């Protein structure tokens, strides 16, 4: 049976995200035939959102920041590829690296690929930090045109 539906996995460079990817691979892609085609989407931040300055020399700073963002994206995708290969998924996984606001990029990816499900890790922010930073998972759960699954990393027991 060939994969008939698309799953988008939202990947960032946190431990929560890689835990969620491993959990997803274990639970949805362990068998030889999966119901889903997997597309891993990594959203890069824009250099201007990181730097946030203007004036003489800004373009030089932006080039350095942009190179750093590219290297981070390559490192994150390579780590995800290695995890997929370790779980027996050396083929059939697509990677999509995009730039922008993660909330919009992920909802657009769902539409573009006609995804049946969007999976992401939870950063486990408290209410205050989530209110200040905004929650990508909360936004996507309300705006993505598919089901959204949020994989939480178990809390360490004291």
PDB file of C-alpha atoms in Angstrom:
ATOM      1  CA  UNK A   1       0.000   0.000   0.000  1.00  0.00           C
ATOM      2  CA  UNK A   2       1.547   3.306  -1.048  1.00  0.00           C
ATOM      3  CA  UNK A   3       1.448   6.406   1.119  1.00  0.00           C
ATOM      4  CA  UNK A   4      -1.679   8.300   0.228  1.00  0.00           C
ATOM      5  CA  UNK A   5      -1.664  11.225   2.620  1.00  0.00           C
ATOM      6  CA  UNK A   6       0.924  13.830   3.448  1.00  0.00           C
ATOM      7  CA  UNK A   7       2.253  14.562   6.923  1.00  0.00           C
ATOM      8  CA  UNK A   8       4.094  17.830   7.484  1.00  0.00           C
ATOM      9  CA  UNK A   9       6.566  17.772  10.374  1.00  0.00           C
ATOM     10  CA  UNK A  10       7.633  21.177  11.717  1.00  0.00           C
ATOM     11  CA  UNK A  11      11.328  21.000  12.600  1.00  0.00           C
ATOM     12  CA  UNK A  12      13.363  23.505  14.583  1.00  0.00           C
ATOM     13  CA  UNK A  13      16.716  23.207  16.331  1.00  0.00           C
ATOM     14  CA  UNK A  14      15.409  22.343  19.810  1.00  0.00           C
ATOM     15  CA  UNK A  15      15.552  19.071  21.734  1.00  0.00           C
ATOM     16  CA  UNK A  16      11.740  19.176  21.896  1.00  0.00           C
ATOM     17  CA  UNK A  17      11.540  19.125  18.116  1.00  0.00           C
ATOM     18  CA  UNK A  18      13.948  16.216  17.711  1.00  0.00           C
ATOM     19  CA  UNK A  19      12.162  14.276  20.446  1.00  0.00           C
ATOM     20  CA  UNK A  20       8.890  14.836  18.545  1.00  0.00           C
ATOM     21  CA  UNK A  21      10.486  13.726  15.261  1.00  0.00           C
ATOM     22  CA  UNK A  22      11.805  10.529  16.829  1.00  0.00           C
ATOM     23  CA  UNK A  23       8.403   9.853  18.438  1.00  0.00           C
ATOM     24  CA  UNK A  24       6.657  10.455  15.102  1.00  0.00           C
ATOM     25  CA  UNK A  25       9.021   8.152  13.223  1.00  0.00           C
ATOM     26  CA  UNK A  26       8.547   5.425  15.852  1.00  0.00           C
ATOM     27  CA  UNK A  27       4.752   5.672  15.887  1.00  0.00           C
ATOM     28  CA  UNK A  28       3.880   6.395  12.256  1.00  0.00           C
ATOM     29  CA  UNK A  29       6.753   5.099  10.142  1.00  0.00           C
ATOM     30  CA  UNK A  30       7.916   1.916  11.865  1.00  0.00           C
ATOM     31  CA  UNK A  31       6.199  -0.461   9.446  1.00  0.00           C
ATOM     32  CA  UNK A  32       7.382  -0.989   5.893  1.00  0.00           C
ATOM     33  CA  UNK A  33       4.213   0.663   4.576  1.00  0.00           C
ATOM     34  CA  UNK A  34       3.147   3.935   6.096  1.00  0.00           C
ATOM     35  CA  UNK A  35      -0.100   5.741   5.495  1.00  0.00           C
ATOM     36  CA  UNK A  36       1.807   8.987   5.151  1.00  0.00           C
ATOM     37  CA  UNK A  37       4.367  10.651   2.949  1.00  0.00           C
ATOM     38  CA  UNK A  38       6.625  12.682   5.261  1.00  0.00           C
ATOM     39  CA  UNK A  39       7.688  16.244   4.492  1.00  0.00           C
ATOM     40  CA  UNK A  40       9.918  17.872   7.099  1.00  0.00           C
ATOM     41  CA  UNK A  41       9.692  21.665   7.061  1.00  0.00           C
ATOM     42  CA  UNK A  42      12.372  23.780   8.733  1.00  0.00           C
ATOM     43  CA  UNK A  43      11.690  27.504   8.985  1.00  0.00           C
ATOM     44  CA  UNK A  44      14.729  29.772   9.024  1.00  0.00           C
ATOM     45  CA  UNK A  45      14.521  33.142  10.709  1.00  0.00           C
ATOM     46  CA  UNK A  46      15.127  36.139   8.482  1.00  0.00           C
ATOM     47  CA  UNK A  47      18.464  37.940   9.015  1.00  0.00           C
ATOM     48  CA  UNK A  48      16.705  41.262   9.590  1.00  0.00           C
ATOM     49  CA  UNK A  49      14.569  39.794  12.368  1.00  0.00           C
ATOM     50  CA  UNK A  50      17.738  38.633  14.125  1.00  0.00           C
ATOM     51  CA  UNK A  51      19.775  41.814  13.662  1.00  0.00           C
ATOM     52  CA  UNK A  52      17.133  44.546  13.814  1.00  0.00           C
ATOM     53  CA  UNK A  53      19.432  47.468  13.087  1.00  0.00           C
ATOM     54  CA  UNK A  54      20.126  49.924  10.314  1.00  0.00           C
ATOM     55  CA  UNK A  55      22.958  52.196   9.260  1.00  0.00           C
ATOM     56  CA  UNK A  56      26.501  51.967   7.909  1.00  0.00           C
ATOM     57  CA  UNK A  57      27.917  48.449   7.999  1.00  0.00           C
ATOM     58  CA  UNK A  58      24.508  46.809   8.349  1.00  0.00           C
ATOM     59  CA  UNK A  59      24.858  44.887   5.087  1.00  0.00           C
ATOM     60  CA  UNK A  60      28.122  43.322   6.322  1.00  0.00           C
ATOM     61  CA  UNK A  61      26.446  42.194   9.537  1.00  0.00           C
ATOM     62  CA  UNK A  62      23.461  40.817   7.594  1.00  0.00           C
ATOM     63  CA  UNK A  63      25.765  38.702   5.392  1.00  0.00           C
ATOM     64  CA  UNK A  64      27.407  37.152   8.467  1.00  0.00           C
ATOM     65  CA  UNK A  65      24.046  36.513  10.131  1.00  0.00           C
ATOM     66  CA  UNK A  66      22.562  35.055   6.929  1.00  0.00           C
ATOM     67  CA  UNK A  67      25.511  32.655   6.565  1.00  0.00           C
ATOM     68  CA  UNK A  68      25.070  31.592  10.187  1.00  0.00           C
ATOM     69  CA  UNK A  69      21.330  30.992   9.640  1.00  0.00           C
ATOM     70  CA  UNK A  70      22.086  28.891   6.523  1.00  0.00           C
ATOM     71  CA  UNK A  71      24.650  26.809   8.438  1.00  0.00           C
ATOM     72  CA  UNK A  72      22.166  26.248  11.255  1.00  0.00           C
ATOM     73  CA  UNK A  73      19.470  25.148   8.776  1.00  0.00           C
ATOM     74  CA  UNK A  74      21.904  22.725   7.109  1.00  0.00           C
ATOM     75  CA  UNK A  75      22.972  21.317  10.491  1.00  0.00           C
ATOM     76  CA  UNK A  76      19.353  20.868  11.651  1.00  0.00           C
ATOM     77  CA  UNK A  77      18.298  19.144   8.413  1.00  0.00           C
ATOM     78  CA  UNK A  78      21.373  16.898   8.428  1.00  0.00           C
ATOM     79  CA  UNK A  79      20.667  15.837  12.015  1.00  0.00           C
ATOM     80  CA  UNK A  80      17.041  15.061  11.032  1.00  0.00           C
ATOM     81  CA  UNK A  81      18.199  13.072   7.985  1.00  0.00           C
ATOM     82  CA  UNK A  82      20.510  11.016  10.200  1.00  0.00           C
ATOM     83  CA  UNK A  83      17.649  10.321  12.610  1.00  0.00           C
ATOM     84  CA  UNK A  84      15.387   9.268   9.719  1.00  0.00           C
ATOM     85  CA  UNK A  85      18.096   6.947   8.377  1.00  0.00           C
ATOM     86  CA  UNK A  86      18.657   5.458  11.832  1.00  0.00           C
ATOM     87  CA  UNK A  87      14.919   4.697  11.961  1.00  0.00           C
ATOM     88  CA  UNK A  88      15.048   2.967   8.567  1.00  0.00           C
ATOM     89  CA  UNK A  89      13.713   5.848   6.493  1.00  0.00           C
ATOM     90  CA  UNK A  90      16.589   6.521   4.141  1.00  0.00           C
ATOM     91  CA  UNK A  91      14.201   7.323   1.287  1.00  0.00           C
ATOM     92  CA  UNK A  92      10.777   8.855   0.970  1.00  0.00           C
ATOM     93  CA  UNK A  93      11.381  11.852   3.218  1.00  0.00           C
ATOM     94  CA  UNK A  94      11.336  15.324   1.686  1.00  0.00           C
ATOM     95  CA  UNK A  95      12.925  18.370   3.289  1.00  0.00           C
ATOM     96  CA  UNK A  96      11.642  21.877   2.740  1.00  0.00           C
ATOM     97  CA  UNK A  97      13.599  24.817   4.155  1.00  0.00           C
ATOM     98  CA  UNK A  98      11.684  28.077   4.095  1.00  0.00           C
ATOM     99  CA  UNK A  99      12.192  31.555   5.484  1.00  0.00           C
ATOM    100  CA  UNK A 100       9.693  33.676   7.358  1.00  0.00           C
ATOM    101  CA  UNK A 101       7.291  33.573  10.259  1.00  0.00           C
ATOM    102  CA  UNK A 102       6.964  29.914  11.247  1.00  0.00           C
ATOM    103  CA  UNK A 103       3.215  30.234  11.841  1.00  0.00           C
ATOM    104  CA  UNK A 104       2.507  31.386   8.298  1.00  0.00           C
ATOM    105  CA  UNK A 105       5.114  29.182   6.621  1.00  0.00           C
ATOM    106  CA  UNK A 106       3.732  26.024   8.246  1.00  0.00           C
ATOM    107  CA  UNK A 107       0.105  26.824   7.409  1.00  0.00           C
ATOM    108  CA  UNK A 108       1.179  27.597   3.825  1.00  0.00           C
ATOM    109  CA  UNK A 109       3.076  24.277   3.643  1.00  0.00           C
ATOM    110  CA  UNK A 110      -0.080  22.446   4.737  1.00  0.00           C
ATOM    111  CA  UNK A 111      -1.999  24.093   1.886  1.00  0.00           C
ATOM    112  CA  UNK A 112       0.783  23.633  -0.681  1.00  0.00           C
ATOM    113  CA  UNK A 113       1.168  19.897   0.005  1.00  0.00           C
ATOM    114  CA  UNK A 114      -2.520  19.223   0.814  1.00  0.00           C
ATOM    115  CA  UNK A 115      -1.398  17.738   4.125  1.00  0.00           C
ATOM    116  CA  UNK A 116      -3.708  15.593   6.214  1.00  0.00           C
ATOM    117  CA  UNK A 117      -1.783  16.303   9.425  1.00  0.00           C
ATOM    118  CA  UNK A 118       0.773  18.775  10.797  1.00  0.00           C
ATOM    119  CA  UNK A 119       3.023  17.471  13.580  1.00  0.00           C
ATOM    120  CA  UNK A 120       5.225  19.583  15.826  1.00  0.00           C
ATOM    121  CA  UNK A 121       6.953  19.461  19.161  1.00  0.00           C
ATOM    122  CA  UNK A 122       5.934  21.535  22.135  1.00  0.00           C
ATOM    123  CA  UNK A 123       8.543  23.818  23.673  1.00  0.00           C
ATOM    124  CA  UNK A 124       6.817  23.558  27.026  1.00  0.00           C
ATOM    125  CA  UNK A 125       6.747  27.304  27.631  1.00  0.00           C
ATOM    126  CA  UNK A 126       4.859  28.554  30.631  1.00  0.00           C
ATOM    127  CA  UNK A 127       1.832  30.814  30.218  1.00  0.00           C
ATOM    128  CA  UNK A 128       3.826  34.064  30.504  1.00  0.00           C
ATOM    129  CA  UNK A 129       6.534  33.157  27.981  1.00  0.00           C
ATOM    130  CA  UNK A 130       3.910  31.775  25.574  1.00  0.00           C
ATOM    131  CA  UNK A 131       1.903  35.020  25.875  1.00  0.00           C
ATOM    132  CA  UNK A 132       4.970  37.154  25.168  1.00  0.00           C
ATOM    133  CA  UNK A 133       6.508  35.059  22.374  1.00  0.00           C
ATOM    134  CA  UNK A 134       3.325  33.696  20.846  1.00  0.00           C
ATOM    135  CA  UNK A 135       2.845  29.996  20.326  1.00  0.00           C
ATOM    136  CA  UNK A 136       3.421  28.552  16.868  1.00  0.00           C
ATOM    137  CA  UNK A 137       1.534  25.386  17.818  1.00  0.00           C
ATOM    138  CA  UNK A 138      -1.415  27.372  19.164  1.00  0.00           C
ATOM    139  CA  UNK A 139      -1.590  29.471  15.987  1.00  0.00           C
ATOM    140  CA  UNK A 140      -1.334  26.424  13.722  1.00  0.00           C
ATOM    141  CA  UNK A 141      -3.955  24.495  15.682  1.00  0.00           C
ATOM    142  CA  UNK A 142      -6.406  27.293  14.929  1.00  0.00           C
ATOM    143  CA  UNK A 143      -5.383  28.211  11.372  1.00  0.00           C
ATOM    144  CA  UNK A 144      -3.938  25.141   9.607  1.00  0.00           C
ATOM    145  CA  UNK A 145      -6.398  23.444   7.269  1.00  0.00           C
ATOM    146  CA  UNK A 146      -5.686  19.988   8.672  1.00  0.00           C
ATOM    147  CA  UNK A 147      -5.402  18.170  11.990  1.00  0.00           C
ATOM    148  CA  UNK A 148      -2.521  19.315  14.180  1.00  0.00           C
ATOM    149  CA  UNK A 149      -0.688  16.979  16.557  1.00  0.00           C
ATOM    150  CA  UNK A 150       1.576  18.431  19.237  1.00  0.00           C
ATOM    151  CA  UNK A 151       4.090  15.953  20.655  1.00  0.00           C
ATOM    152  CA  UNK A 152       5.170  16.799  24.188  1.00  0.00           C
ATOM    153  CA  UNK A 153       8.465  15.673  25.653  1.00  0.00           C
ATOM    154  CA  UNK A 154       7.819  13.968  29.008  1.00  0.00           C
ATOM    155  CA  UNK A 155       8.872  16.033  31.993  1.00  0.00           C
ATOM    156  CA  UNK A 156      11.822  14.661  33.937  1.00  0.00           C
ATOM    157  CA  UNK A 157      10.815  13.110  37.247  1.00  0.00           C
ATOM    158  CA  UNK A 158      12.538  14.514  40.305  1.00  0.00           C
TER     159      UNK A 158
END
